[in-house]
JSON list of C-alpha atoms in Angstrom, two decimals:
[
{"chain": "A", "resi": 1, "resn": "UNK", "atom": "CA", "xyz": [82.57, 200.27, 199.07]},
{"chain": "A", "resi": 2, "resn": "UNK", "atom": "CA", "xyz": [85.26, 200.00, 201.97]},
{"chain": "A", "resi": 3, "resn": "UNK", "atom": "CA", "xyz": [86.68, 202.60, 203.24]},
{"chain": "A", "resi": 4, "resn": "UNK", "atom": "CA", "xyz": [90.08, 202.80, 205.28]},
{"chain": "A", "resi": 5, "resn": "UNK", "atom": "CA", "xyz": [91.72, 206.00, 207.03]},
{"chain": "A", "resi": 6, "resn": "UNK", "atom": "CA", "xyz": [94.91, 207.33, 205.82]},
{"chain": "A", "resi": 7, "resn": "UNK", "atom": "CA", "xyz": [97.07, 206.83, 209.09]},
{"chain": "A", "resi": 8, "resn": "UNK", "atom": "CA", "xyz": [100.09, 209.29, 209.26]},
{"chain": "A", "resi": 9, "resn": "UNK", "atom": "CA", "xyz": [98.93, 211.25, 206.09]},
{"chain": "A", "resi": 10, "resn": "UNK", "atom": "CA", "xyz": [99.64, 208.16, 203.46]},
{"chain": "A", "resi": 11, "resn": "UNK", "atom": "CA", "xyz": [98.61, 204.80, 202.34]},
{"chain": "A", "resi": 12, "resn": "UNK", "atom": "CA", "xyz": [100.85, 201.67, 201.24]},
{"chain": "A", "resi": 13, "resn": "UNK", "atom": "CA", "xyz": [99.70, 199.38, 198.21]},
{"chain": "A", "resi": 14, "resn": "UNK", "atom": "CA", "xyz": [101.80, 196.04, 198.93]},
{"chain": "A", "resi": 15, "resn": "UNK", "atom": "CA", "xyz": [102.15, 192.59, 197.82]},
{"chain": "A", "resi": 16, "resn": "UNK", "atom": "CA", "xyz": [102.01, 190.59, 201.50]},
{"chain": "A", "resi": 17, "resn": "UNK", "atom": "CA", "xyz": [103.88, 187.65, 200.69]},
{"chain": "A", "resi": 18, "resn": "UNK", "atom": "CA", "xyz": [106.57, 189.09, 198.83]},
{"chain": "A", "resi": 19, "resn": "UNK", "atom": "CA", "xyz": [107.28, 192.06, 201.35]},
{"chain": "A", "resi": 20, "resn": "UNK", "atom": "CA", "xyz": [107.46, 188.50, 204.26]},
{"chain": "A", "resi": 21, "resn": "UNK", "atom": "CA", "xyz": [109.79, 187.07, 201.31]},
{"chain": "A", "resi": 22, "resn": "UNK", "atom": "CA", "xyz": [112.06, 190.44, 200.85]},
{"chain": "A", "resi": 23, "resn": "UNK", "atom": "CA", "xyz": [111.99, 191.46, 204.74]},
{"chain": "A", "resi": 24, "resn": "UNK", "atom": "CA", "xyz": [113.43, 187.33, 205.16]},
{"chain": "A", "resi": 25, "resn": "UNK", "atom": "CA", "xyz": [115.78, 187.00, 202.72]},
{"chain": "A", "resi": 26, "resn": "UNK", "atom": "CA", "xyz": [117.23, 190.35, 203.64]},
{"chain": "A", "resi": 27, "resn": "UNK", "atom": "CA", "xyz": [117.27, 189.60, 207.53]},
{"chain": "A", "resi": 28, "resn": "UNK", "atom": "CA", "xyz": [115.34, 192.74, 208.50]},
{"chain": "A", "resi": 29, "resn": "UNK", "atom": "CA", "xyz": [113.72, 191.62, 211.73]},
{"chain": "A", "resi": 30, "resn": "UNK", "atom": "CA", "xyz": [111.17, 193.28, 213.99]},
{"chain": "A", "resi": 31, "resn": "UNK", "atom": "CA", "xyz": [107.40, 194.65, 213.31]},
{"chain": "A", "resi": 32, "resn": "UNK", "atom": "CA", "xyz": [108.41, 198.09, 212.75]},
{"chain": "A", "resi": 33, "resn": "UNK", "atom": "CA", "xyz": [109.02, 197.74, 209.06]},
{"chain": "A", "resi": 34, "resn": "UNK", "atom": "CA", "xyz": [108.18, 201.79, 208.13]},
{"chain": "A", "resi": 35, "resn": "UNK", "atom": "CA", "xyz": [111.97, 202.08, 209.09]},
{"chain": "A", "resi": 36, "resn": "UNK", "atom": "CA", "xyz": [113.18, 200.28, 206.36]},
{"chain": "A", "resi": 37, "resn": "UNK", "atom": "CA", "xyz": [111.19, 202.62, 204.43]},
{"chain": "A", "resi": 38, "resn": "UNK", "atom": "CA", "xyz": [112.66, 206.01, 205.74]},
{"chain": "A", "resi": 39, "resn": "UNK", "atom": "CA", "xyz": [116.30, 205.26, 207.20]},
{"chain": "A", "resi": 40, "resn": "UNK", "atom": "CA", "xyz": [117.92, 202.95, 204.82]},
{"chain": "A", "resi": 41, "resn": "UNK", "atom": "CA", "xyz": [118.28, 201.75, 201.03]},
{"chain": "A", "resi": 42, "resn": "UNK", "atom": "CA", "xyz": [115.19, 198.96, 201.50]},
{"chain": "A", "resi": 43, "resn": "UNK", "atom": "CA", "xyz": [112.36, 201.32, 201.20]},
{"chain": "A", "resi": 44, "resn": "UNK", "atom": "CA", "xyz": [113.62, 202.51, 197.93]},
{"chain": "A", "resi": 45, "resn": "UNK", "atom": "CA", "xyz": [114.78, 198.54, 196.84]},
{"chain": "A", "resi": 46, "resn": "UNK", "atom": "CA", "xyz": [110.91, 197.26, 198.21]},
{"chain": "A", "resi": 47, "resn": "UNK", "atom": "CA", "xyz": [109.54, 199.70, 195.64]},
{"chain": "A", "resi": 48, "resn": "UNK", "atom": "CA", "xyz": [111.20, 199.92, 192.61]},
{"chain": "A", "resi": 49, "resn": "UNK", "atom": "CA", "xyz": [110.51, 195.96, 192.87]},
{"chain": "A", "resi": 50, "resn": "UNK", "atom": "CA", "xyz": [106.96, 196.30, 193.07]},
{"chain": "A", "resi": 51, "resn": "UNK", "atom": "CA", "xyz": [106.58, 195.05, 196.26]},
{"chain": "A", "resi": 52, "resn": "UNK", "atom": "CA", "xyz": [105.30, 198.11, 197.98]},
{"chain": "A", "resi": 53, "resn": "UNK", "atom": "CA", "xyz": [104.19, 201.33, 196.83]},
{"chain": "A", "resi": 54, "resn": "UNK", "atom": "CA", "xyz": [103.73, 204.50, 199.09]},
{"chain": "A", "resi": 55, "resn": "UNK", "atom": "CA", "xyz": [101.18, 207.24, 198.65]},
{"chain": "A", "resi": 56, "resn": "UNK", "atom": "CA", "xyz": [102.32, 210.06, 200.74]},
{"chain": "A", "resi": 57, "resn": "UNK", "atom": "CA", "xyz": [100.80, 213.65, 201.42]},
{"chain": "A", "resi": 58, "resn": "UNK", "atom": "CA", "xyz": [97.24, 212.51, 201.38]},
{"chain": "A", "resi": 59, "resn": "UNK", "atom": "CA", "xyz": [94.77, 214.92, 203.34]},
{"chain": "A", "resi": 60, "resn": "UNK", "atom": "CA", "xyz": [93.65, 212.79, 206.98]},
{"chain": "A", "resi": 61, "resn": "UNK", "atom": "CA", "xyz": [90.13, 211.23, 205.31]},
{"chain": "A", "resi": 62, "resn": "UNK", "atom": "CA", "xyz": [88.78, 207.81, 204.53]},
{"chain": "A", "resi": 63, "resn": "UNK", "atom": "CA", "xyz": [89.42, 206.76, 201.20]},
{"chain": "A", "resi": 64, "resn": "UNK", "atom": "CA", "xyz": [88.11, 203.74, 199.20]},
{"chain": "A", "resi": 65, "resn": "UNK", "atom": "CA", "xyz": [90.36, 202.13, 196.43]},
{"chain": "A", "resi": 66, "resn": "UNK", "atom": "CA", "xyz": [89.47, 200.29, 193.54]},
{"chain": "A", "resi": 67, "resn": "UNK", "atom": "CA", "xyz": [91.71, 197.88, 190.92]},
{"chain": "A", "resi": 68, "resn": "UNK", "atom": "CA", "xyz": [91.24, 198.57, 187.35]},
{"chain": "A", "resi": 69, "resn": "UNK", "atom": "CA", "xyz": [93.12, 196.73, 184.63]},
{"chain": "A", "resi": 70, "resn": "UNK", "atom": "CA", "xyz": [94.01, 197.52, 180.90]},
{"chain": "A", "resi": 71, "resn": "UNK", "atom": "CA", "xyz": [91.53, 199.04, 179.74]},
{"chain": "A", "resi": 72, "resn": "UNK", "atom": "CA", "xyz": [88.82, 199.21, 182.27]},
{"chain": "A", "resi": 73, "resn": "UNK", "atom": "CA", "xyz": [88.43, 202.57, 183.89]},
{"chain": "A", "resi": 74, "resn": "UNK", "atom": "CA", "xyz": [86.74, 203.59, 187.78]},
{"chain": "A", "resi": 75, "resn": "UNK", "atom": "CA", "xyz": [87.54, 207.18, 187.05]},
{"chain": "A", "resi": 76, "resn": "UNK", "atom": "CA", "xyz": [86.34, 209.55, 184.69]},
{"chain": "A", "resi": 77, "resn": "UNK", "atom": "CA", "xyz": [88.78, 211.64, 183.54]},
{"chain": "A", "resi": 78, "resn": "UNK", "atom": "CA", "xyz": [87.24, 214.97, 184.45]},
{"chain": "A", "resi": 79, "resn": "UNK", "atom": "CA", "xyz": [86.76, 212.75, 187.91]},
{"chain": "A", "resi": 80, "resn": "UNK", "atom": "CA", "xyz": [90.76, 212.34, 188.73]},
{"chain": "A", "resi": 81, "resn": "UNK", "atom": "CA", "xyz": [92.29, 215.04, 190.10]},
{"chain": "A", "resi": 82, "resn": "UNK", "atom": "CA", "xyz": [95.68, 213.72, 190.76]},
{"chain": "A", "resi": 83, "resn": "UNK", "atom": "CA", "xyz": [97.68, 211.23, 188.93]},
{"chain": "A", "resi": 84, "resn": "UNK", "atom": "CA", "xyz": [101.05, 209.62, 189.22]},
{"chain": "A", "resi": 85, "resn": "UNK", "atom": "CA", "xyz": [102.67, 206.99, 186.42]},
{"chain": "A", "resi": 86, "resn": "UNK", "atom": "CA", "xyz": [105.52, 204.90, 186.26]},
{"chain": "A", "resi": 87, "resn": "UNK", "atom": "CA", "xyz": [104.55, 202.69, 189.61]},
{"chain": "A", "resi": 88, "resn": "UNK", "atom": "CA", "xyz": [105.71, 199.08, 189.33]},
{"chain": "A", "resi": 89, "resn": "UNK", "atom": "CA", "xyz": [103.67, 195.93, 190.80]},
{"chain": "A", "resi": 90, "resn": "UNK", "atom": "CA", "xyz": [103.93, 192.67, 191.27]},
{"chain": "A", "resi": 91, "resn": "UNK", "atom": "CA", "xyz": [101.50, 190.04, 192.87]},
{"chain": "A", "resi": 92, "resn": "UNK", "atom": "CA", "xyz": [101.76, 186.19, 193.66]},
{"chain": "A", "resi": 93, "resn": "UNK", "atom": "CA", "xyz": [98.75, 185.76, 195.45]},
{"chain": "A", "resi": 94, "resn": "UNK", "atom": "CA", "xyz": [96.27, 187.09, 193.43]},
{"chain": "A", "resi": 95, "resn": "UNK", "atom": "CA", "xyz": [95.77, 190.21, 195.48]},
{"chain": "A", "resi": 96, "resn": "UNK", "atom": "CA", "xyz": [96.57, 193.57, 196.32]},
{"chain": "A", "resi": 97, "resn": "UNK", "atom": "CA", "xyz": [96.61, 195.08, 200.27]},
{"chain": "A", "resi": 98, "resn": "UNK", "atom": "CA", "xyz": [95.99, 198.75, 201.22]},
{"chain": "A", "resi": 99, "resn": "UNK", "atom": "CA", "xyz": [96.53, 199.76, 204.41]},
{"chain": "A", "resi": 100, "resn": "UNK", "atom": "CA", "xyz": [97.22, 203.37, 206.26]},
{"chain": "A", "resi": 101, "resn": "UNK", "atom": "CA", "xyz": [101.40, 204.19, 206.11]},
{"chain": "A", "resi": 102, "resn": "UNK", "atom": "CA", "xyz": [100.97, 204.77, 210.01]},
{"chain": "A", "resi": 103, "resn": "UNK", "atom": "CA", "xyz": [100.25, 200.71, 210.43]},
{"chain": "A", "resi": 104, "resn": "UNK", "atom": "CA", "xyz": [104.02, 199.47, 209.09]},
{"chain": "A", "resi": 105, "resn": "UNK", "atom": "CA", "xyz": [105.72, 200.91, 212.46]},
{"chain": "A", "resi": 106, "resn": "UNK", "atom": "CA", "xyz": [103.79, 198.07, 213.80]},
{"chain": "A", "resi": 107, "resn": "UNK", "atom": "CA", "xyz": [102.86, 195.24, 211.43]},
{"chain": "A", "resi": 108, "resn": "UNK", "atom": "CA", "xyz": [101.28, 193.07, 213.86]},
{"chain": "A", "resi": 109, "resn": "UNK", "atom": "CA", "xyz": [98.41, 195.47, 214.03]},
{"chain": "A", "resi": 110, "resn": "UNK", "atom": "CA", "xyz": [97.45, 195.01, 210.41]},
{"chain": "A", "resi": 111, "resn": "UNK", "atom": "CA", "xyz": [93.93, 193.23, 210.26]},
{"chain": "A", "resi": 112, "resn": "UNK", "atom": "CA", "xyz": [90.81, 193.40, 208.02]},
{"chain": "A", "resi": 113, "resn": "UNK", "atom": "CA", "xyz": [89.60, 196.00, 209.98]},
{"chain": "A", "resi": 114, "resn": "UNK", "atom": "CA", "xyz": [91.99, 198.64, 208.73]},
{"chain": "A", "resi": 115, "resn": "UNK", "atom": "CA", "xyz": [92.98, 197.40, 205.49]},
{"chain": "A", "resi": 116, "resn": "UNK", "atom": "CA", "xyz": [91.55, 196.89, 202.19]},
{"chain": "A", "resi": 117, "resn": "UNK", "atom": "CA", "xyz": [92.45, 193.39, 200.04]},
{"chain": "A", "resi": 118, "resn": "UNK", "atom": "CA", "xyz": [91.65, 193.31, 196.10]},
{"chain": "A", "resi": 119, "resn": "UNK", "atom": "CA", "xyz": [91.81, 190.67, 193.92]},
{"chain": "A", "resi": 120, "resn": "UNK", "atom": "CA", "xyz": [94.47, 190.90, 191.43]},
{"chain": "A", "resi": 121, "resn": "UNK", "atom": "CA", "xyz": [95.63, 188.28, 189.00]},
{"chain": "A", "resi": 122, "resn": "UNK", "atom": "CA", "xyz": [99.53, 187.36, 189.80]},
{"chain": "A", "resi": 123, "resn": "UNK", "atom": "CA", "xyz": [102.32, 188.84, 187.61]},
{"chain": "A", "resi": 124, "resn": "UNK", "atom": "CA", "xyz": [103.88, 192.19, 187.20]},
{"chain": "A", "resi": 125, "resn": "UNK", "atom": "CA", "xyz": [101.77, 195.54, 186.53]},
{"chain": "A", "resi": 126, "resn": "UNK", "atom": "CA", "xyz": [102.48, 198.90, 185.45]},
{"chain": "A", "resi": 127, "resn": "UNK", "atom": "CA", "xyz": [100.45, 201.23, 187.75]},
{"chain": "A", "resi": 128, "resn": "UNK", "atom": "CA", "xyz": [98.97, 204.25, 187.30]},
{"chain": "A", "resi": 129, "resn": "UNK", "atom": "CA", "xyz": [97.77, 206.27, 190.58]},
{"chain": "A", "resi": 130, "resn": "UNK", "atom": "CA", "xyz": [94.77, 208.02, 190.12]},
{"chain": "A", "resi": 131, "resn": "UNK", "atom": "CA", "xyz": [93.22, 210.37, 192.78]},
{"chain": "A", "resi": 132, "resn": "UNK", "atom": "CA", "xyz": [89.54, 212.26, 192.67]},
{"chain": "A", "resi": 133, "resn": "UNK", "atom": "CA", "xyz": [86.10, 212.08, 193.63]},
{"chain": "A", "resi": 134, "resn": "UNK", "atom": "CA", "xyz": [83.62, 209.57, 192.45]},
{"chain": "A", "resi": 135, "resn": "UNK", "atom": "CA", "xyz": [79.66, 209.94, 193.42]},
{"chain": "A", "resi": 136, "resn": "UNK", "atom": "CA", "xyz": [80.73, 211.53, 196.60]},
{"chain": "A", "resi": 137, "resn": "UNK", "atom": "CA", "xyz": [83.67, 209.38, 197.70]},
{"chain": "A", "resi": 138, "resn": "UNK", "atom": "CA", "xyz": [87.02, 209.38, 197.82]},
{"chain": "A", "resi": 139, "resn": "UNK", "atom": "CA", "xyz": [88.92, 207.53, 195.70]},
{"chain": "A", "resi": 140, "resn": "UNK", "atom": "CA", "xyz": [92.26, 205.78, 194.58]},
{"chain": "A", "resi": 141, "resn": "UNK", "atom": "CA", "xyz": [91.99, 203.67, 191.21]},
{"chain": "A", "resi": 142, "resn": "UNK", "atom": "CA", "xyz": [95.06, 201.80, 190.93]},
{"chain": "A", "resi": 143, "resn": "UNK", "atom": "CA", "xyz": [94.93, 201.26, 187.14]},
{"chain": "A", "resi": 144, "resn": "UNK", "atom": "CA", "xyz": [97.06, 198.15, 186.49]},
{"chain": "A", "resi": 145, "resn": "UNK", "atom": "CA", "xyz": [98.46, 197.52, 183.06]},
{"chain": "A", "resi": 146, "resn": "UNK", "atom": "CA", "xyz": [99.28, 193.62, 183.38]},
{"chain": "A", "resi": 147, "resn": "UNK", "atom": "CA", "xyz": [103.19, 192.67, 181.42]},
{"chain": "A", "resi": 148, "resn": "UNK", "atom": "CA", "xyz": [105.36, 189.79, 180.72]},
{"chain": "A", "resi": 149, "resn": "UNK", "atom": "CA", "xyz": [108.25, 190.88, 182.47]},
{"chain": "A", "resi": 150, "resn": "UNK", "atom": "CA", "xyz": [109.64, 193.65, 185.68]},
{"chain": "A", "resi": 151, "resn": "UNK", "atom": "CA", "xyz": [108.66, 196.83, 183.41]},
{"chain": "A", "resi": 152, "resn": "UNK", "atom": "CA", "xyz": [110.87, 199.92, 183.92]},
{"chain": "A", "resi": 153, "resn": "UNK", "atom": "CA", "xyz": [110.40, 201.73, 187.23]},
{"chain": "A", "resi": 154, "resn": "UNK", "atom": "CA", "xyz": [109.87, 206.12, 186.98]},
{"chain": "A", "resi": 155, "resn": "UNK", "atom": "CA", "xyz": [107.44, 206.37, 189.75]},
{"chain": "A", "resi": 156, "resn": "UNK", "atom": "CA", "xyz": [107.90, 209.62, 191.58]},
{"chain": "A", "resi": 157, "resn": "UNK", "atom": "CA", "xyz": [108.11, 208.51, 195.10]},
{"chain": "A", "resi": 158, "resn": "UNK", "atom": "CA", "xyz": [107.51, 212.62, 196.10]},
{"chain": "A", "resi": 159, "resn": "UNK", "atom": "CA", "xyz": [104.67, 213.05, 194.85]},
{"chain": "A", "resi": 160, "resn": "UNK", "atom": "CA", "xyz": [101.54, 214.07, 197.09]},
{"chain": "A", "resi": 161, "resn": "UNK", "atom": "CA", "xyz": [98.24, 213.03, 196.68]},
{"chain": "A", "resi": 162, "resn": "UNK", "atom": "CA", "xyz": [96.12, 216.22, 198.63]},
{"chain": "A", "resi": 163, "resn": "UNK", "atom": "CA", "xyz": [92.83, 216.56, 196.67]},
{"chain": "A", "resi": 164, "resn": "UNK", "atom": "CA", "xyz": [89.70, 218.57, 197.22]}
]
């Protein structure tokens, strides 16, 4: 199983073609897209519409992450030892991209080196977050529940993910 580093203590789950589409249409030019994420309204707009999630406060480690949907499960439950609900994603190229928070100051060093692409079939998700330790790893499950339409956003954007 891949595993990529948490750069600057935090990860970003994003949809790559609709973060291009948002940053376009919105005329927010340059590579250093964490900006939009910490100095203005975009970061907070980018995630409540699925397009990019953050997971902040994660201890410096590699971490492998894994897609689940509906019912499946990666995680036991005596396994996860953090959890977050009420994440909202959306897809329209049949895949989901990890990659270390640290990368988005400079999106031009994004490759398959440091990031992690999963298959995902397009629409919108509810996500679950789900933190722990499986056979000796560390790992995210990002449980996907797949719906019709943009489901309701509560996704605690403070929440930190340090786990033994």
């Amino acid at each position: 199983m891949k595993k990529i580093f948490s750069e600057s203590k935090g990860f970003v789950i994003f949809s790559p073609q609709l973060l291009a589409k948002y940053l376009q249409e919105h005329n927010l030019p340059g590579n250093n897209i964490l900006k939009y994420f910490v100095e203005n309204e975009h970061g907070d707009e980018i995630t409540k519409s699925g397009i990019a999630i953050p997971i902040i406060g994660v201890e410096e480690d590699h971490y492998a992450f894994r897609v689940s949907v509906n019912d499946e499960k990666i995680l036991n439950d005596d396994e996860v030892e953090v959890e977050s609900r009420g994440w909202v994603f959306q897809t329209v190229n049949n895949e989901v991209k990890i990659v270390g928070i640290g990368y988005l100051k400079d999106i031009t060093s994004i490759n398959d080196e440091n990031s992690i692409t999963l298959s995902l079939d397009n629409g919108w998700y509810a996500l679950k977050i789900r933190g722990g330790n499986k056979n000796g790893e560390r790992v995210f499950e990002l449980h996907m529940e797949k719906q019709d339409m943009h489901p309701a956003f509560s996704g605690d954007v403070t929440t930190e993910y340090y786990y033994g």
